[in-house]
XYZ file of C-alpha atoms in Angstrom:
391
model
C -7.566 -28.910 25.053
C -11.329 -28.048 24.525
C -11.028 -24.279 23.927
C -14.221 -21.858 23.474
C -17.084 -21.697 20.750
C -14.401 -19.123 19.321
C -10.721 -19.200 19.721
C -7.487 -17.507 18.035
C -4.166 -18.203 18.175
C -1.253 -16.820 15.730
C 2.648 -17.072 15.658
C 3.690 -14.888 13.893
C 6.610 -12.747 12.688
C 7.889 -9.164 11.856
C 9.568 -8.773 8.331
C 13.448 -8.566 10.989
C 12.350 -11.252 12.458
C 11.259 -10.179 15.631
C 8.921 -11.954 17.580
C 5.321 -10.062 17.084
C 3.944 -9.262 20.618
C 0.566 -10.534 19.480
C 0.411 -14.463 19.959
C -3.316 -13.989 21.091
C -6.298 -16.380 21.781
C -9.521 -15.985 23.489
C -13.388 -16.478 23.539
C -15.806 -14.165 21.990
C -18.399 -11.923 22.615
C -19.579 -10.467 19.506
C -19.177 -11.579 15.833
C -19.883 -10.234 12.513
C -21.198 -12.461 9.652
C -22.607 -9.309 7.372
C -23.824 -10.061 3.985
C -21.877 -6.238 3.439
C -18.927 -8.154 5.028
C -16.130 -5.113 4.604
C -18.723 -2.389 5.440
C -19.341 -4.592 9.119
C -15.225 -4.137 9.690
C -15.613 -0.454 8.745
C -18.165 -0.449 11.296
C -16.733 -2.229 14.079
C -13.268 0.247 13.670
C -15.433 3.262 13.649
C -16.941 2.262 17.061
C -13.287 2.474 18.306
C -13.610 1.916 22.128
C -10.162 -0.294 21.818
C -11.740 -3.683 19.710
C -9.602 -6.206 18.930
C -10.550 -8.540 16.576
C -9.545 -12.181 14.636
C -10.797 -14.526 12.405
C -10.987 -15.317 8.743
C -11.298 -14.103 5.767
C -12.849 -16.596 3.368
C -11.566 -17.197 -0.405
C -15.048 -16.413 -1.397
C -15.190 -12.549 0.085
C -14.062 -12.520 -3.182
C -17.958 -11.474 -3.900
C -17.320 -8.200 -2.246
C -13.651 -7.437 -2.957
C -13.508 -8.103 -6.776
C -17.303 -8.733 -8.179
C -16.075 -12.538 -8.584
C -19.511 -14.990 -8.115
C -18.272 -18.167 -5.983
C -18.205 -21.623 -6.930
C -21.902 -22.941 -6.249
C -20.360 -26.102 -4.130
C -19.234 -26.366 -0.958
C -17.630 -28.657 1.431
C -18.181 -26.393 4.547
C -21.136 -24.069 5.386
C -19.402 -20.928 6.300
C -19.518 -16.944 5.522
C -17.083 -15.726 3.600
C -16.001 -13.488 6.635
C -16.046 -14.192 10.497
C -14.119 -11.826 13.260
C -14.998 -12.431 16.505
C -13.845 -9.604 19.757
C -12.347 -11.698 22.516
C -13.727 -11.523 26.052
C -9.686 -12.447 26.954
C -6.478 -11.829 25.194
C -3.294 -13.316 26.061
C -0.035 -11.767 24.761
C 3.236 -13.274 24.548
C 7.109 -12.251 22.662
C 7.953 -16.252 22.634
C 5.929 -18.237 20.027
C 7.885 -21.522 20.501
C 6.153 -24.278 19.646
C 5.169 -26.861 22.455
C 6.005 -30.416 22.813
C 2.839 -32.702 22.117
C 2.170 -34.739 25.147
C -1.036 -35.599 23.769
C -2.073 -38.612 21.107
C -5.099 -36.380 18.743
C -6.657 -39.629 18.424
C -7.619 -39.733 15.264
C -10.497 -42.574 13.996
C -11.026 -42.498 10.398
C -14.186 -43.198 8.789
C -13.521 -42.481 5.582
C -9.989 -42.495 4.348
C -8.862 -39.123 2.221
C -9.608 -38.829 -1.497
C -9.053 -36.298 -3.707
C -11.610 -34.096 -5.506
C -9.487 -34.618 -8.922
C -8.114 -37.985 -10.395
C -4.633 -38.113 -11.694
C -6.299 -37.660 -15.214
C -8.909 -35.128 -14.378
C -6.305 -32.333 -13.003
C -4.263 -33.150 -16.169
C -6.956 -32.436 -18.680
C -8.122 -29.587 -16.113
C -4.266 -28.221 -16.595
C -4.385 -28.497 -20.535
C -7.284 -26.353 -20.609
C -6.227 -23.719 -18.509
C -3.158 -23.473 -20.848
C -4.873 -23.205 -23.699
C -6.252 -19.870 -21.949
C -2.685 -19.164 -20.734
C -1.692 -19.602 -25.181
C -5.093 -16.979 -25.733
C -3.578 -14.197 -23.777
C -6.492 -14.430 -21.822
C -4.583 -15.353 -18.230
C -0.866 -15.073 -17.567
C -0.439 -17.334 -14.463
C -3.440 -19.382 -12.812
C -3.201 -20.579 -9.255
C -5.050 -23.941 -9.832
C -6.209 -25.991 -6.223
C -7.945 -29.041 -5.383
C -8.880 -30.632 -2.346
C -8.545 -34.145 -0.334
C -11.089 -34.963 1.784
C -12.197 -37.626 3.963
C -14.055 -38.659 7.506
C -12.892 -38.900 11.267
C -13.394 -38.436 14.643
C -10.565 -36.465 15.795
C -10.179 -36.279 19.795
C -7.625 -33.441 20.321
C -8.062 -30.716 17.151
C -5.690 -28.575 19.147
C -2.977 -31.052 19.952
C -3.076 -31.766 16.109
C -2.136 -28.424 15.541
C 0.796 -28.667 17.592
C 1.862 -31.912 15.377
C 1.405 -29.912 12.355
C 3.912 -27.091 13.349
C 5.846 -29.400 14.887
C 6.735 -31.266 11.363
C 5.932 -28.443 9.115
C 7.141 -25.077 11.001
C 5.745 -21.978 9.158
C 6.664 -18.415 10.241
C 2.502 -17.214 9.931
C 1.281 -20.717 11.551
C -2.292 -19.875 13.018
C -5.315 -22.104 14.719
C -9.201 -20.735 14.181
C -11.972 -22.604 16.198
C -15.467 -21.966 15.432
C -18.223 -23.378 17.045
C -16.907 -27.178 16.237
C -14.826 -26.142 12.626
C -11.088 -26.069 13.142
C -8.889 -24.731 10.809
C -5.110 -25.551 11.641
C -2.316 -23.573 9.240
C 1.313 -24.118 9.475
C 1.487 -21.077 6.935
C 4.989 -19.990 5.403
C 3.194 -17.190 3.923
C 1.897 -13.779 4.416
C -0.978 -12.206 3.186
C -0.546 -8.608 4.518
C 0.492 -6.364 7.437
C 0.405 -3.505 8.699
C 2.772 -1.370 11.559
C 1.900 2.416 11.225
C 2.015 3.472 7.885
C 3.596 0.513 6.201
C 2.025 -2.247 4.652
C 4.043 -5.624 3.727
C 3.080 -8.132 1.613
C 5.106 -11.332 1.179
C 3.949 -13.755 -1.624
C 5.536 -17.605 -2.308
C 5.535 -18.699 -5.745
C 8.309 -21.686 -6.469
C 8.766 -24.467 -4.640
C 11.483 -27.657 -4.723
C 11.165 -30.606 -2.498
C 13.749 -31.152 0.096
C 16.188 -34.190 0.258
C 17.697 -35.840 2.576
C 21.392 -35.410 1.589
C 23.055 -32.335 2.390
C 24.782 -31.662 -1.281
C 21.641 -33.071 -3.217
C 19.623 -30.466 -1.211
C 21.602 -27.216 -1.801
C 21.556 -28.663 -5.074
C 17.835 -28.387 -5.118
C 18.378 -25.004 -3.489
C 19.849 -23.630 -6.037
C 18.301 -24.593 -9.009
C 15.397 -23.385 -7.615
C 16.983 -19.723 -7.243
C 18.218 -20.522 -10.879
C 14.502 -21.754 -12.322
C 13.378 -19.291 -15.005
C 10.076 -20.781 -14.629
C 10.074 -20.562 -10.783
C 11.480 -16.976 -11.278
C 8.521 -16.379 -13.840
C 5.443 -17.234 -11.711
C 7.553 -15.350 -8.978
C 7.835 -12.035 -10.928
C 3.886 -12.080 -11.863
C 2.806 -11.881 -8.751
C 5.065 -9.347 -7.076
C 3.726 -7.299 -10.189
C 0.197 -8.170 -9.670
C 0.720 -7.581 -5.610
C 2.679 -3.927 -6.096
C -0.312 -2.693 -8.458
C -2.706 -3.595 -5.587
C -0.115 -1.809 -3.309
C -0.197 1.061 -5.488
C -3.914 1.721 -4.995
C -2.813 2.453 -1.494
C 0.176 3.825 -1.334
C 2.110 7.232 -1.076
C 3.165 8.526 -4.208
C 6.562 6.568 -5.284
C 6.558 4.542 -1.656
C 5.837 1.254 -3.248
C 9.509 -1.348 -2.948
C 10.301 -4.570 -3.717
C 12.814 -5.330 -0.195
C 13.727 -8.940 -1.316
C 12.867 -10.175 -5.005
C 13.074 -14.290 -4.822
C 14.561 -15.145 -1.351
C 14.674 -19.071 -1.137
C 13.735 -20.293 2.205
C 14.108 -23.591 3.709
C 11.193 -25.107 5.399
C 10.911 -29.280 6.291
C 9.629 -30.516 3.447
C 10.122 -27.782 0.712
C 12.229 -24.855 -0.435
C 10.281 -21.769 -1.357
C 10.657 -18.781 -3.093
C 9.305 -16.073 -1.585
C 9.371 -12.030 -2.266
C 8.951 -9.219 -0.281
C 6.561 -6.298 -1.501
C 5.914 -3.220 0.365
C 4.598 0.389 0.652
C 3.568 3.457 2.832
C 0.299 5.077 3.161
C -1.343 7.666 4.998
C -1.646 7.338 8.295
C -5.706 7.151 8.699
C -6.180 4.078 5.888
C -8.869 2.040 7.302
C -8.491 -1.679 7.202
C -11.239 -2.479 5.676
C -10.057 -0.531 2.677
C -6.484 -2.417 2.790
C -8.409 -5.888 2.421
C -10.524 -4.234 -0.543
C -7.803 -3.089 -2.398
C -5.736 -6.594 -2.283
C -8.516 -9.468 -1.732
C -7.787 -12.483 -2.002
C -3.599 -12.929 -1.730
C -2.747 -12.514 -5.471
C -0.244 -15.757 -4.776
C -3.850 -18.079 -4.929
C -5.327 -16.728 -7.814
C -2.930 -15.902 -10.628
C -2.504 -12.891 -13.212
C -5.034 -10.725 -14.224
C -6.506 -11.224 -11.074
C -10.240 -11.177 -11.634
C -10.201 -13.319 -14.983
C -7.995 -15.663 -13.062
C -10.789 -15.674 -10.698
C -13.591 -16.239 -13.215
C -10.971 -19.836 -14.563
C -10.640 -20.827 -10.687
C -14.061 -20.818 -10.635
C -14.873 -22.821 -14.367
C -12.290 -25.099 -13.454
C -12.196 -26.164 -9.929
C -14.813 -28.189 -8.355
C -15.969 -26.186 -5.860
C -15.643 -23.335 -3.166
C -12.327 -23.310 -1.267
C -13.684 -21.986 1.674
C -11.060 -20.547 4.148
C -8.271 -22.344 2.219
C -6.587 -19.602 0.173
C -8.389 -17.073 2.719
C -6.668 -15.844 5.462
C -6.743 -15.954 9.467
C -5.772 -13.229 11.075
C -6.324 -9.864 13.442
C -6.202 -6.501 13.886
C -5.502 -4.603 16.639
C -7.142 -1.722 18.352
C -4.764 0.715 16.650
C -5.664 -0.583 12.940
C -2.422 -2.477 12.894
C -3.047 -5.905 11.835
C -1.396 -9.215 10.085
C -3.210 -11.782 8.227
C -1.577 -15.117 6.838
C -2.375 -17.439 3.749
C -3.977 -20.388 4.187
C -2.030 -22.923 3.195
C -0.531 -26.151 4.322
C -3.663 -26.437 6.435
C -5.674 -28.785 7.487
C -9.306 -28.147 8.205
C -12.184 -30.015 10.136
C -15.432 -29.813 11.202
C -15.625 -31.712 14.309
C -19.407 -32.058 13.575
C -20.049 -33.981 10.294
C -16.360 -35.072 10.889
C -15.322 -33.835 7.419
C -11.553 -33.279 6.974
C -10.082 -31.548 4.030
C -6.739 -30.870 2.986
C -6.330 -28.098 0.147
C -3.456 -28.203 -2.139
C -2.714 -25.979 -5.100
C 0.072 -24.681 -7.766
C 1.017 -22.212 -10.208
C 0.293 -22.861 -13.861
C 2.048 -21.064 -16.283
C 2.375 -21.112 -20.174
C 5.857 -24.114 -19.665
C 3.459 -26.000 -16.896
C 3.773 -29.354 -17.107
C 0.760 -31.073 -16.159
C 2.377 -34.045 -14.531
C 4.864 -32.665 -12.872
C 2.481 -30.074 -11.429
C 0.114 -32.647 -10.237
C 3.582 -34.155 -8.549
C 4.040 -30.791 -7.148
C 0.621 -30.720 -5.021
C 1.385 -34.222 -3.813
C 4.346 -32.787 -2.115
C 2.967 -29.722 -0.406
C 0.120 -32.264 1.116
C 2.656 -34.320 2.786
C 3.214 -32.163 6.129
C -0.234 -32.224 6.802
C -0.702 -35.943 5.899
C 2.031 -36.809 8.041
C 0.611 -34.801 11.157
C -2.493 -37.547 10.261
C 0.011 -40.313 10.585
C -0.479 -40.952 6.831
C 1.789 -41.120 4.411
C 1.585 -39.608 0.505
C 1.674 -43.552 -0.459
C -2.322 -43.481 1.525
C -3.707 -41.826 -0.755
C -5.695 -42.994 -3.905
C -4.454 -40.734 -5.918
């Protein structure tokens, strides 16, 4: 499939677990790439006449929502914000998944690498901690970043593969003028039906295994971690004070506090954080008040922010960004971008983002073990195993 120079699709689901009528896609007519990136969405609302738009919201708007300067490397050349208003929309209540009947045909150039050695992210670890034993952080969401070269026939049909071996509930495909980004997301960023806004963060995660009592076993000691529940507990804090910028007086709930959910390759623990507001909230001022997902940056937000960027090696782009829409009416749904891969079908870069919490009882190794495991859905939509990688 060779869609057009923009293109949208999301599957994505209600908090019950309905099907949500908008699985949408089309081409585009007009897009905004504003250095005043949340005053061109205020815009665009104001102008009313029944817009529809999607797209992304880079890591990096963090500029505009929180006063945080970016990283000064990139890997991609993108704004930190692109929504695009389709020419054509296409709605459906099924979001099934497709077979593949098509080979992506992927020719690699240049095999994957990551941006930190086994060593590097360990030392990079230990010093974030000794911030976390200062007071000066409480959790840090710490990423980095394999990336390699290839030619890549089918982006779309990779897509497919992805969500195919890696299901997520907020799984979402953004083409761009040649960049792809393909999410099988388990997570939500935020949405919005009427008056309520839902927010539903993952922090904790436990590999699967392939026999039945070993995995419950897994299960549950996941549901039992204190750590697990610790990084879990920061960040529905951190996410109901952003809430609570919004919300109606006393409307703010915590509807499910460290669910465990079962996904191919990982159990996670996820939360459910939400709130009421009035009924004329604009947007643009929801994405303010709560850009980026607190889940990829950590506790206090903004100085968590200011570590990401001393200690990573550069921008994350649309990775811990969000795809998403909103809808005519000002309801809208945006995932987290993770479990993604991303590729520009011009330079043939590919990169795979990967990322954990770190907390005061991190270990270093066993984190580092822990982003090997959340890359292995999208290695294995590349054919490539974790055992590929020169880690």
């Amino acid at each position: 499939m060779k869609p057009a120079p923009y293109y949208f699709e999301a599957r994505t689901l209600l908090p019950a677990g309905q099907r949500d009528p908008y699985s949408a896609f089309g081409t585009c007519r007009a897009s905004a790439q504003d250095p005043q990136l949340i005053r061109s969405l205020q815009e665009w609302k104001k102008q009313g006449n029944g817009l529809f738009l999607a797209g992304y919201l880079g890591y990096e708007l963090q500029q505009e929502t929180a006063a945080v300067l970016p990283h000064p490397k990139r890997v991609f050349d993108l704004s930190p914000m692109c929504l695009f208003v389709p020419e054509e929309l296409r709605f459906s209540e099924e979001a099934e998944i497709p077979e593949v009947y098509t080979d992506p045909g992927i020719e690699w150039t240049e095999r994957l690498r990551p941006d930190f050695s086994r060593r590097e992210y360990i030392q990079a670890v230990g010093s974030i901690k000794e911030h976390l034993q200062q007071g000066d952080i409480y959790e840090l969401t710490f990423c980095m970043q394999l990336q390699g070269r290839a030619h890549i026939r089918d982006p779309y049909a990779l897509f497919h593969i992805l969500c195919r071996n890696n299901p997520g509930p907020f799984a979402a495909v953004l083409h761009m003028n040649g960049l792809w980004v393909l999410s099988a997301s388990p997570e939500r960023f935020l949405a919005r039906r009427g008056q309520k806004l839902v927010s539903q963060p993952i922090k904790g995660t436990a590999r699967r295994s392939s026999d039945p009592a070993g995995d419950e076993k897994l299960k549950k000691q996941l549901a039992a971690s204190e750590k697990e529940r610790s990084e879990n507990v920061m960040i529905v804090d951190l996410v109901r004070n952003d809430l609570s910028r919004l919300a109606l007086k006393d409307s703010v709930q915590v509807e499910e506090l460290f669910g465990i959910y079962s996904f191919p390759t990982v159990h996670q623990m996820i939360s459910t954080i939400s709130c009421e507001t009035v009924p004329d909230l604009h947007p643009a001022d929801a994405i303010q008040a709560t850009f980026p997902p607190g889940s990829m940056t950590g506790a206090p937000k903004i100085s968590a922010m200011q570590l990401i960027r001393a200690h990573e090696k550069q921008q994350r782009g649309i990775f811990s960004g969000s795809l998403g829409y909103v809808s005519p009416d000002g309801d809208m749904d945006w995932n987290v971008v993770i479990r993604s891969i991303i590729y520009d079908e011009h330079s043939g870069t590919i990169c795979i983002p990967v990322g954990g919490a770190i907390t005061i009882g991190s270990d270093p190794a066993a984190e580092y073990e822990e982003c090997r495991l959340k890359a292995m859905g999208s290695l294995k939509a590349l054919g490539l195993d974790i055992t590929d990688i020169k880690w």
